[in-house]
Coordinates of C-alpha atoms in Angstrom, one line a residue:
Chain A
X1 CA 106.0 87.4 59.9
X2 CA 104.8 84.4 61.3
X3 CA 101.2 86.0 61.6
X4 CA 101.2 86.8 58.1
X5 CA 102.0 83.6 56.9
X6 CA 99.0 82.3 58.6
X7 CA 96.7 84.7 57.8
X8 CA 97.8 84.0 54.7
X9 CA 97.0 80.4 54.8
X10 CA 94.0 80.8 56.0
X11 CA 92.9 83.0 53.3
X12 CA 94.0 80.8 50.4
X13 CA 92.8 77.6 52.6
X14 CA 89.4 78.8 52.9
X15 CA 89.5 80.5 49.2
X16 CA 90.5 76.7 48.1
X17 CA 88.0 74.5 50.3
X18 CA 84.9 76.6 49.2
X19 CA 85.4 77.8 45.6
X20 CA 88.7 76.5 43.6
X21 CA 88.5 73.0 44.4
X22 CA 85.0 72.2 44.0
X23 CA 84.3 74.4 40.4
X24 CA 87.9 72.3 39.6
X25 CA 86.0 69.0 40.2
X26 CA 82.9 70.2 38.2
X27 CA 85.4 70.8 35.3
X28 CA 87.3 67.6 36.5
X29 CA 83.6 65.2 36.2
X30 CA 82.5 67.0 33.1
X31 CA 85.4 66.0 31.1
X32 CA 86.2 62.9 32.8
X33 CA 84.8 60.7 29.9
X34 CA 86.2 62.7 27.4
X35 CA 85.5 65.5 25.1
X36 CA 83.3 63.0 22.9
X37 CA 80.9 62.4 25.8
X38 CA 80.6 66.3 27.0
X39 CA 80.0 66.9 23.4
X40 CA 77.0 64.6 23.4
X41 CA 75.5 65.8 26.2
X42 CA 75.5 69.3 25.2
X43 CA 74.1 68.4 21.8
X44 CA 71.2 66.8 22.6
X45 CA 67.4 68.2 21.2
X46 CA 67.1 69.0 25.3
X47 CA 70.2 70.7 25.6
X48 CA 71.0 72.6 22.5
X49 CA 67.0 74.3 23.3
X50 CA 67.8 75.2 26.3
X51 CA 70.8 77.0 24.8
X52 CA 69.3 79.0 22.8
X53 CA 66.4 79.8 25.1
X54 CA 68.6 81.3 27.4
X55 CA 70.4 82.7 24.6
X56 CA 67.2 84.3 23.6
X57 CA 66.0 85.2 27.6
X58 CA 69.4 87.3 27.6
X59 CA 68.5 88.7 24.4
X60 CA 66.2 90.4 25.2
X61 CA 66.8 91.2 29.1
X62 CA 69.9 92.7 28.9
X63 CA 68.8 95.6 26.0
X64 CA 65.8 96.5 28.1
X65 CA 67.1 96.5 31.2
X66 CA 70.1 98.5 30.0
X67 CA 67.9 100.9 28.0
X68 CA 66.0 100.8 31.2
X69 CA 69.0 101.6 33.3
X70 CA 70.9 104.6 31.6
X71 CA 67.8 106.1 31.5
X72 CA 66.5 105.3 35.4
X73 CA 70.3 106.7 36.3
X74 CA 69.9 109.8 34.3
X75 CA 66.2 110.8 36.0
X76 CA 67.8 109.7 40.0
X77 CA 70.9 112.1 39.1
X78 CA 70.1 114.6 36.9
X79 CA 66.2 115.4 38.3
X80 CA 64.5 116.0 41.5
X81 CA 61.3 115.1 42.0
X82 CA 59.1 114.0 45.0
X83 CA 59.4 110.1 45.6
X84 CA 62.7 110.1 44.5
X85 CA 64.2 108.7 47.3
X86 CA 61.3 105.9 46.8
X87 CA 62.5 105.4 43.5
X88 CA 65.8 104.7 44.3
X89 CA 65.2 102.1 47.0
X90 CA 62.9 100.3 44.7
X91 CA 65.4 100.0 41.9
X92 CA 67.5 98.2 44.9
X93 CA 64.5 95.8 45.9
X94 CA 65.2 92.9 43.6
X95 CA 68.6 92.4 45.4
X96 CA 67.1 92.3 48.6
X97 CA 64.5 89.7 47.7
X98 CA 64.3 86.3 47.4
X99 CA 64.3 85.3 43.4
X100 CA 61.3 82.9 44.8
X101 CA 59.3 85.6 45.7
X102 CA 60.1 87.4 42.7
X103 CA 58.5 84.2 41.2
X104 CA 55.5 84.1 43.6
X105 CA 55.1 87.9 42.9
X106 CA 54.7 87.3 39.4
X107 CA 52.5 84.0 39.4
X108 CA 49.7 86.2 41.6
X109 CA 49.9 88.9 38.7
X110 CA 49.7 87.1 35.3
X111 CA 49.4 83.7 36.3
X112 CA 45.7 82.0 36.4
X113 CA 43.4 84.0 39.0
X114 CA 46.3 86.9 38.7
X115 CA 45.3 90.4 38.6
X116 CA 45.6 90.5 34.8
X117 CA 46.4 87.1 34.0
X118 CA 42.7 85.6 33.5
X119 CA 42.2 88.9 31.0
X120 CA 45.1 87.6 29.1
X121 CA 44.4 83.9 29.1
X122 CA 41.5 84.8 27.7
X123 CA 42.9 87.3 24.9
X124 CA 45.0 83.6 24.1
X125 CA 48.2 85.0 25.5
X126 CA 49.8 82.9 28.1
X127 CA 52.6 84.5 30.3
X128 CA 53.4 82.1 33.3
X129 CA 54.6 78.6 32.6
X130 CA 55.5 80.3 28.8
X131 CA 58.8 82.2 27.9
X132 CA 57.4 86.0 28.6
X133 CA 57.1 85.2 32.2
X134 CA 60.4 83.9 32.4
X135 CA 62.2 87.2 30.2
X136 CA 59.9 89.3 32.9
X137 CA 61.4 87.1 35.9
X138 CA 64.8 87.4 34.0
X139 CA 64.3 91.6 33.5
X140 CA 63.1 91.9 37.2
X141 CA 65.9 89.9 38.8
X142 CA 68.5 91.5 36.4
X143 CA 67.2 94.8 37.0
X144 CA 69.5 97.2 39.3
X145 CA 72.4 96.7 37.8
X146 CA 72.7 98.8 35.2
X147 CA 71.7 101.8 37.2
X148 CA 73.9 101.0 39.7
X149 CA 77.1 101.2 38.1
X150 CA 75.7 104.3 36.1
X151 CA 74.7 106.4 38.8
X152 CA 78.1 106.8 40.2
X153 CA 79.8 107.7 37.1
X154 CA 76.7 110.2 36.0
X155 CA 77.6 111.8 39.7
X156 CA 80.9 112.2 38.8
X157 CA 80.9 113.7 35.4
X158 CA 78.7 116.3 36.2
X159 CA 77.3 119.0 34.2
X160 CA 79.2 120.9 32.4
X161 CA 80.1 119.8 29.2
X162 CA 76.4 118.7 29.2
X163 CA 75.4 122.6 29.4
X164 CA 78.5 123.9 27.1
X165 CA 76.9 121.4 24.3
X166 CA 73.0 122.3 24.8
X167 CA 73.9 126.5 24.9
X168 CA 76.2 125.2 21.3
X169 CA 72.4 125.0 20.3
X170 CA 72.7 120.7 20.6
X171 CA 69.5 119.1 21.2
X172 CA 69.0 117.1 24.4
X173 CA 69.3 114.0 22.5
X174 CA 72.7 115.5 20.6
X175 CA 73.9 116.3 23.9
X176 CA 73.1 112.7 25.1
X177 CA 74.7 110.5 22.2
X178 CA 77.9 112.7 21.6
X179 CA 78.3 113.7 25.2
X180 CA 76.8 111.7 27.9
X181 CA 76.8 108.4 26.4
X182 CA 80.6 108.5 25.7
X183 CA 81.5 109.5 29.3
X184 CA 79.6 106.9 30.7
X185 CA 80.1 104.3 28.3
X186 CA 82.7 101.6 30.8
X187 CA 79.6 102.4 33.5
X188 CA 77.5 101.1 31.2
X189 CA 79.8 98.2 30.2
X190 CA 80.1 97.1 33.2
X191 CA 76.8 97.0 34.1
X192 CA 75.9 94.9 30.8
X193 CA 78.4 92.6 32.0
X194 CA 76.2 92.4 35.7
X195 CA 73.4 91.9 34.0
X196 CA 74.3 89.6 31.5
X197 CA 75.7 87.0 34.0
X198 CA 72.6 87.1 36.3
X199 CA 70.3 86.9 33.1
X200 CA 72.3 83.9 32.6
X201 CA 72.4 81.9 35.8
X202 CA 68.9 83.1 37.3
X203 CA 67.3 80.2 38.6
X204 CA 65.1 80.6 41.4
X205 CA 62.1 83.3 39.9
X206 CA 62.4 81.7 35.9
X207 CA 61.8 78.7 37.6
X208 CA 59.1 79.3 40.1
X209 CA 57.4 81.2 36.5
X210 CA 58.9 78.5 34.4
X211 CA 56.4 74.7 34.8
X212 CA 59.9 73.0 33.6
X213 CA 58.4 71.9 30.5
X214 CA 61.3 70.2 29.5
X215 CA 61.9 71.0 25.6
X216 CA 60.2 73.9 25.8
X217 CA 60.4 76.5 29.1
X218 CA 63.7 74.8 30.2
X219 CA 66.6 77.4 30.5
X220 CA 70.2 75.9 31.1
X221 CA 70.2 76.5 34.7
X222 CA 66.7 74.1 34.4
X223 CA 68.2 71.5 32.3
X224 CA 71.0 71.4 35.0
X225 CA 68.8 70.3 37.7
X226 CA 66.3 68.4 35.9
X227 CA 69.3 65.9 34.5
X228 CA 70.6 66.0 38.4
X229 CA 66.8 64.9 39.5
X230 CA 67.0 62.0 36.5
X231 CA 70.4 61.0 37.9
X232 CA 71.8 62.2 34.9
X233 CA 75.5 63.2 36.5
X234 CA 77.2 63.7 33.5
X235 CA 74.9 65.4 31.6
X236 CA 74.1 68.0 34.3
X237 CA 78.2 68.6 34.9
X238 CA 78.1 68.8 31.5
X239 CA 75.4 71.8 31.3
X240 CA 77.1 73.0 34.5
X241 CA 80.2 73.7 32.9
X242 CA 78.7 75.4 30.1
X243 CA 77.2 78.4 32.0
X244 CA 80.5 78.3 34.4
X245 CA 83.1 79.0 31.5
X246 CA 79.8 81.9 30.7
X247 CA 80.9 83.2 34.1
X248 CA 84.2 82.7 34.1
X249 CA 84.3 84.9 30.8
X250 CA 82.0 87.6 32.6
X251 CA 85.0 88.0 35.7
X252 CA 87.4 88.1 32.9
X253 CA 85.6 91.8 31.3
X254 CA 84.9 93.0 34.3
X255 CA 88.6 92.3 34.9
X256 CA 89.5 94.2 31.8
X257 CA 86.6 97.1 32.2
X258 CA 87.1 97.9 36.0
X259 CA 90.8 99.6 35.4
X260 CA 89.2 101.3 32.2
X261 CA 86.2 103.0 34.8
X262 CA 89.4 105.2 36.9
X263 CA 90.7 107.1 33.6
Chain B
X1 CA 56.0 100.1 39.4
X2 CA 57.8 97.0 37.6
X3 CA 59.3 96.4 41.0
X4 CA 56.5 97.6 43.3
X5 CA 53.0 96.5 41.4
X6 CA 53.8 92.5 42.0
X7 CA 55.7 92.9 45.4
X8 CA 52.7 94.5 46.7
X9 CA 50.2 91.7 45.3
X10 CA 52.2 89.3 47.5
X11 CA 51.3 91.2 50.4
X12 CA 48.2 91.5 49.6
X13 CA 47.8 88.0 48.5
X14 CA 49.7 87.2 51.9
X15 CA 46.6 88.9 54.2
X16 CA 43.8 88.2 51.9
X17 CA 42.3 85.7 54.0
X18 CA 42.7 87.6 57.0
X19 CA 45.5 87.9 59.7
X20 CA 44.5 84.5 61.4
X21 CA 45.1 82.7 58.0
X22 CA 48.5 84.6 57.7
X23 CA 49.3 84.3 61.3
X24 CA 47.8 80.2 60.9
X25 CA 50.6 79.9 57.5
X26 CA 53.5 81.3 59.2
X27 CA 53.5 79.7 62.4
X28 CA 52.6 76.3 61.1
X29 CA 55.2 73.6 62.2
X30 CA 57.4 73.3 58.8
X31 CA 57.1 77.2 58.0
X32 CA 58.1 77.7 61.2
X33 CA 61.2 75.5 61.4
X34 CA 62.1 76.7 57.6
X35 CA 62.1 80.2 59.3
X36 CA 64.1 79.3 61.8
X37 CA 66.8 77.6 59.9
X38 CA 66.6 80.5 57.5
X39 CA 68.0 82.9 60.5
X40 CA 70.1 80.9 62.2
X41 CA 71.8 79.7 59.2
X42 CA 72.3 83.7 58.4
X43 CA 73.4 84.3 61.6
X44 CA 76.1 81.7 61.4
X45 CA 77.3 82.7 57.8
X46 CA 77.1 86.2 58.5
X47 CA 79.6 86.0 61.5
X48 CA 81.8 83.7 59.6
X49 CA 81.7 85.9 56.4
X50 CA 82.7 88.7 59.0
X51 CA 86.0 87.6 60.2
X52 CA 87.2 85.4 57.5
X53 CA 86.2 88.0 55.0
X54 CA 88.2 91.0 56.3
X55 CA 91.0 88.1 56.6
X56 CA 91.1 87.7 53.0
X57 CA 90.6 91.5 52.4
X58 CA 93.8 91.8 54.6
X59 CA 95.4 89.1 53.1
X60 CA 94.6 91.0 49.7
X61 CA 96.1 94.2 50.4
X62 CA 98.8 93.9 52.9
X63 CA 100.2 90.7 51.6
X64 CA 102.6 90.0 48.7
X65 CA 102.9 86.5 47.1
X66 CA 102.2 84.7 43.8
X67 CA 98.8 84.2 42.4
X68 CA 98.1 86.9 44.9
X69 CA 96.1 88.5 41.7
X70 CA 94.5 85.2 40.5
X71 CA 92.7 85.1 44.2
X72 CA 91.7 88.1 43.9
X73 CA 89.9 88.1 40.6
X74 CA 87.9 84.7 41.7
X75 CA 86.6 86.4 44.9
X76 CA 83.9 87.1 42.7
X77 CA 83.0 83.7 41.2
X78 CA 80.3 83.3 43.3
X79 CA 78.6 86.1 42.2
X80 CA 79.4 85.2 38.1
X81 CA 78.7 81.7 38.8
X82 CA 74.8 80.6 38.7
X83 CA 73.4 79.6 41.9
X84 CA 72.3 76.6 40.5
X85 CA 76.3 75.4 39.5
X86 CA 77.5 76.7 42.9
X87 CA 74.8 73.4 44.2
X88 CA 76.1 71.4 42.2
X89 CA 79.9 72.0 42.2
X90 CA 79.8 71.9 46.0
X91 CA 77.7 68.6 45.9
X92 CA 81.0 67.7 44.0
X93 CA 83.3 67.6 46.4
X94 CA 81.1 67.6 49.4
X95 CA 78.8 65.2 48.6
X96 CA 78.1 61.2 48.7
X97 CA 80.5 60.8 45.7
X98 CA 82.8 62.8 46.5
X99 CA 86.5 62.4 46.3
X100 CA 87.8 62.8 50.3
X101 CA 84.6 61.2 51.3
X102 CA 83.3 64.0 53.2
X103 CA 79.1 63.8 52.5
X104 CA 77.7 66.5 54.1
X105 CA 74.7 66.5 51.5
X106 CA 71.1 66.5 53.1
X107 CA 72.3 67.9 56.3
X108 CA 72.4 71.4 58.3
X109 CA 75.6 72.0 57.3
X110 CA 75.1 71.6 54.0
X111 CA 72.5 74.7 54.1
X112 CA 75.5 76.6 55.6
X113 CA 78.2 75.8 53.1
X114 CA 76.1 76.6 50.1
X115 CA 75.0 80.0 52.1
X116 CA 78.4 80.8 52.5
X117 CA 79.7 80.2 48.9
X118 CA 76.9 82.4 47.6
X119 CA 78.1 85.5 50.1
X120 CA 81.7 85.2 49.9
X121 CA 81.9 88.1 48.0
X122 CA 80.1 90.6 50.3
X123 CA 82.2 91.4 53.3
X124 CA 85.8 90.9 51.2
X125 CA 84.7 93.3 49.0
X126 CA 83.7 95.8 51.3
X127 CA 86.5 95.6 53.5
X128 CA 89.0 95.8 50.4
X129 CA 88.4 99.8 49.1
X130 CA 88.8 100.8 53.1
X131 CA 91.9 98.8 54.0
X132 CA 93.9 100.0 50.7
X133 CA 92.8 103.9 51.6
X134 CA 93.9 103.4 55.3
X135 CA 96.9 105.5 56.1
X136 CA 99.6 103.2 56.9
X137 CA 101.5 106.2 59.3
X138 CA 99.1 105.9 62.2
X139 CA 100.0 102.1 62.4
X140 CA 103.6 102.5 62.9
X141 CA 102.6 105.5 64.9
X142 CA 101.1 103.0 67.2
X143 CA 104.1 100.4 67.0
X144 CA 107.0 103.0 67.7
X145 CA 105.1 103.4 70.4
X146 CA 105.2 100.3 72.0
X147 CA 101.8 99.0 70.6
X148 CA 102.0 95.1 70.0
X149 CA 100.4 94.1 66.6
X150 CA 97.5 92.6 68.0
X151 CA 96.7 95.9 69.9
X152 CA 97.2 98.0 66.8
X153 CA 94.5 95.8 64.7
X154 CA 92.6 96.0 67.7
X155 CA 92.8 99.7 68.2
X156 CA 93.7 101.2 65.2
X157 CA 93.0 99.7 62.0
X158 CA 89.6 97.4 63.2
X159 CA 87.8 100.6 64.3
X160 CA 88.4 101.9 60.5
X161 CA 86.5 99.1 59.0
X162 CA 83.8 98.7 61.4
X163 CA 81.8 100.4 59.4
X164 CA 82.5 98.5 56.3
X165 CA 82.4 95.1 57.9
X166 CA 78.8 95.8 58.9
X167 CA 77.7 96.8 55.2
X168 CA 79.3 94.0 53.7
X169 CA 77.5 91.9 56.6
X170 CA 74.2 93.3 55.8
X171 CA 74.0 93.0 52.2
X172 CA 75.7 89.1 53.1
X173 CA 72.4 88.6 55.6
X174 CA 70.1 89.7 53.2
X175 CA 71.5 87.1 50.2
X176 CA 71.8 84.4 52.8
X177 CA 67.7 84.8 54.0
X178 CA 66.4 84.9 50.1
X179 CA 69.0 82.4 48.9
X180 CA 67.3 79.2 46.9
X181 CA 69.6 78.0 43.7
X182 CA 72.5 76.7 45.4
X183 CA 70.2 75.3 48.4
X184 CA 68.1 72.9 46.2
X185 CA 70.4 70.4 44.9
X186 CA 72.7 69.6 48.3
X187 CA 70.4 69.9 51.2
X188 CA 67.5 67.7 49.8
X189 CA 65.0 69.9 50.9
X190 CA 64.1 67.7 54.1
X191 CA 61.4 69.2 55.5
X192 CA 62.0 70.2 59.4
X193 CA 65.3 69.3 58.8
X194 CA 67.2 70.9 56.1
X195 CA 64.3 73.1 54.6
X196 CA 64.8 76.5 53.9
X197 CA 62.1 79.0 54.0
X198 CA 62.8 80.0 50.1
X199 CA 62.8 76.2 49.8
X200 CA 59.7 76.1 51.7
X201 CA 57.9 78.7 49.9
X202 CA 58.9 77.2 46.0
X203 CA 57.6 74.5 47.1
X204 CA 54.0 75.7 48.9
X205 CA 53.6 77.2 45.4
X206 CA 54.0 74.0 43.7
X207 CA 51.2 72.4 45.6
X208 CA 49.3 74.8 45.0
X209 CA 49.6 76.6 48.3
X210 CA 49.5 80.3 47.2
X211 CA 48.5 82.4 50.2
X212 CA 50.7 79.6 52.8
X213 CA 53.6 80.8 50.5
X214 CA 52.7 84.3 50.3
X215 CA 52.6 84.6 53.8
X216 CA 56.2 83.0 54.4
X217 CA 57.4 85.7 51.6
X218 CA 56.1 88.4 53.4
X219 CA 57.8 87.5 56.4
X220 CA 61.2 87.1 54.3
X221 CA 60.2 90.3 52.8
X222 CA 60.5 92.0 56.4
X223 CA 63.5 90.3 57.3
X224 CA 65.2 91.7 54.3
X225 CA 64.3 95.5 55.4
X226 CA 64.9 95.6 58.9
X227 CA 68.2 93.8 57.9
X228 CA 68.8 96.3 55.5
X229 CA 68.0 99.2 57.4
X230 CA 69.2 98.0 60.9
X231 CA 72.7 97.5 59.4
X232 CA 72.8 100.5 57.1
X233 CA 71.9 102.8 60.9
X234 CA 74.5 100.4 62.8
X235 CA 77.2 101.6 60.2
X236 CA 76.1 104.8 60.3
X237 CA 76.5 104.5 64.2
X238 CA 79.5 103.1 64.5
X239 CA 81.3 105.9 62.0
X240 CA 79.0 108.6 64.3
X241 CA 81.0 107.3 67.1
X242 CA 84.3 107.4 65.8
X243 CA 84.2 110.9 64.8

């Protein structure tokens, strides 16, 4: 009993010294000079863009990428192919890399003496330092999750309700709305969910891609350490707190969707 | 292709110079020692995250208390919370203003703590699944036998999650090397001192230093593989061995 108890304390001790004490503090500092103040720091020209920047970043991330991922899942499951086990280790990569050299990679392809990038400088359209090399940086980074909560589920469904509906005379994309897409719909969910909170938070690669042109390429996560590099406490616990009540809400769903995935 | 085409321009970027260039950009004093941190902080956090994460995966199962479900539920934090808050919030309370005047900003340490907030969830997460499918008979087997508890974890239910423990340490490792958002705000980016090699490489491309910081990518590119693959065989291994 006695072991347990300090197991147990260690657990919560360690639990409390890393993560509930210091994103309390954050909370704490934020609000520390009142609602009034937080309010004014979240409302300024700076603040309110980068809002809606990242607002529009996710926009547009998360429907691609999930687009992107049901139908990556359905060709690794339901296909075989040569390269296939190459295609599923490079839906993986972006985990295992650095969000800086995500960046980098990008930079040496559009950026100025990038592979394409002089062509489209020329053709007047500019890509790093600009928001499209940031929603690519955002898509890349945000990219496996959506196939990997969907392959499991595809796995498990299998088949036959998919062939009972196509030999009804359905066509593939009958079958796939009013079959597959409802069974795999919390897989999907919960992916969205994934995806949605990294599009949010990404720093490293939308910065690296970014110039932090502040009014202008400067995402929340940006804004957060540009007022920390102006000495700007209270505004960047202030922005801080923002995107952690964003995550806070993103562990509540997948709270609510991960009991919903067993039935 | 999204994935591949630009990975492979860093490599190529990395070597288009030649190897002496590359070889001249990675073993150049500050890459070198932002390498070297880079591991050895991984190292560390990797074998912390090992024991005190299948701790609070045991804790998680086998334990009953209040707000037993609350803990559980912010296990994940780190991974909702963007890297760039996780900085910051440590900074908070481990920083020069903090409120128990513990300042461990702009040191080694620092580049540790933030490592090990970002991978909490690895390891506890791993563990968790395996522990709540073990079977609890061939524990109190073990203890009607005789078996004191520490033997029984030793022998009985440690074996089990070998496996496990190594995944979650792999995937922990390979987060830890790559890690920058939470690293840029509390260490200060000292160079030799408290520079990490992502650190390094943002900033090689800020001055302009393309193929110095492709050539440090590379190398973190490697890392992550042979991490990857050498743990994935090691768990493989391990659960050859058992059976």
């Amino acid at each position: 009993m006695k072991g347990r108890l300090g197991l147990r304390f260690v657990a919560i001790g360690y639990l409390a010294a890393l993560l509930a004490f210091p994103v309390g503090l954050v909370f704490y500092r934020a609000f520390e000079h009142g609602v009034d103040a937080f309010w004014e720091a979240m409302t300024t020209p700076d603040a309110q863009h980068a809002f809606w920047l990242t607002v529009e970043m996710v926009a547009i991330a998360v429907p691609l990428n999930t687009a992107f991922g049901v139908l990556c899942a359905l060709v690794l499951v339901r296909q075989n192919f040569r390269g296939k086990a190459l295609l599923n280790a490079a839906v993986d990569l972006p985990f295992a890399v650095s969000p800086v050299v995500i960046g980098l990679a990008l930079i040496l392809i559009y950026g100025r003496d990038g592979w394409i990038g002089d062509w489209l400088i020329e053709n007047g359209i500019r890509v790093i330092f600009s928001t499209p090399g940031m929603i690519l940086a955002t898509i890349f980074v945000s990219l496996p999750f959506v196939v990997r909560e969907v392959v499991p589920v595809l796995r498990e469904i299998g088949t036959e309700q998919e062939q009972a509906a196509e030999t009804l005379g359905a066509s593939p994309l009958q079958t796939f709305f009013r079959i597959t897409l409802p069974a795999i719909r919390w897989g999907v969910a919960y992916g969205v969910v994934l995806t949605t909170a990294r599009a949010l938070g990404e720093f490293g690669a939308v910065s690296i891609v970014s110039g932090k042109l502040s009014g202008q390429t400067e995402t929340l996560t940006l804004l957060v350490e540009n007022r920390f590099q102006r000495f700007d406490l209270a505004g960047a616990y202030a922005a801080s707190v923002v995107l952690a009540i964003l995550a806070l809400l993103t562990l509540l769903s997948m709270n609510l969707l991960r009991p919903k995935e067993g039935r | 292709m999204i994935a591949l085409i630009p990975l492979s321009a860093v490599v190529l970027k990395s070597t288009d110079r030649g190897w002496d260039s590359f070889w001249n950009a990675v073993s150049s004093p500050q890459a070198w020692a932002a390498l070297r941190l880079t591991l050895i902080a991984s190292v560390v956090v990797v074998i912390v995250n090992a024991i005190v994460g299948t701790v609070i995966a045991w804790v998680l199962v086998r334990d009953e208390f209040r707000g037993k479900s609350v803990m559980n539920s912010i296990i994940d934090l780190p991974f909702a919370l963007p890297t760039i808050v996780a900085g910051l919030t440590l900074l908070a309370l481990y920083g020069p203003r903090g409120p128990f005047g513990l300042d461990v900003a702009y040191t080694r340490f620092a580049v540790v703590l933030a490592l090990l907030f970002v991978t909490l969830p690895f390891v506890v997460r791993a563990v968790q699944p395996v522990l709540l499918e073990l079977d609890q008979e061939v524990e109190q087997a073990a203890e009607s036998l005789g078996a004191s508890k520490w033997v029984t974890f030793r022998r009985i239910i440690l074996p089990a999650l070998y496996p496990a423990i190594i995944a979650g340490s792999g995937l922990a490792f390979a987060r830890a090397v790559g890690e920058f958002g939470s690293l840029v705000l509390i260490t200060g980016n000292l160079p030799f001192k408290t520079e990490a090699a992502s650190v390094f490489i943002f900033s090689q491309v800020e001055s302009d230093n393309v193929t110095g910081a492709a050539a440090v990518s590379v190398v973190l590119l490697l890392i992550a593989f042979v991490v990857l693959l050498g743990f994935g065989w090691l768990s493989r291994k391990v659960v050859r061995d058992e059976g």
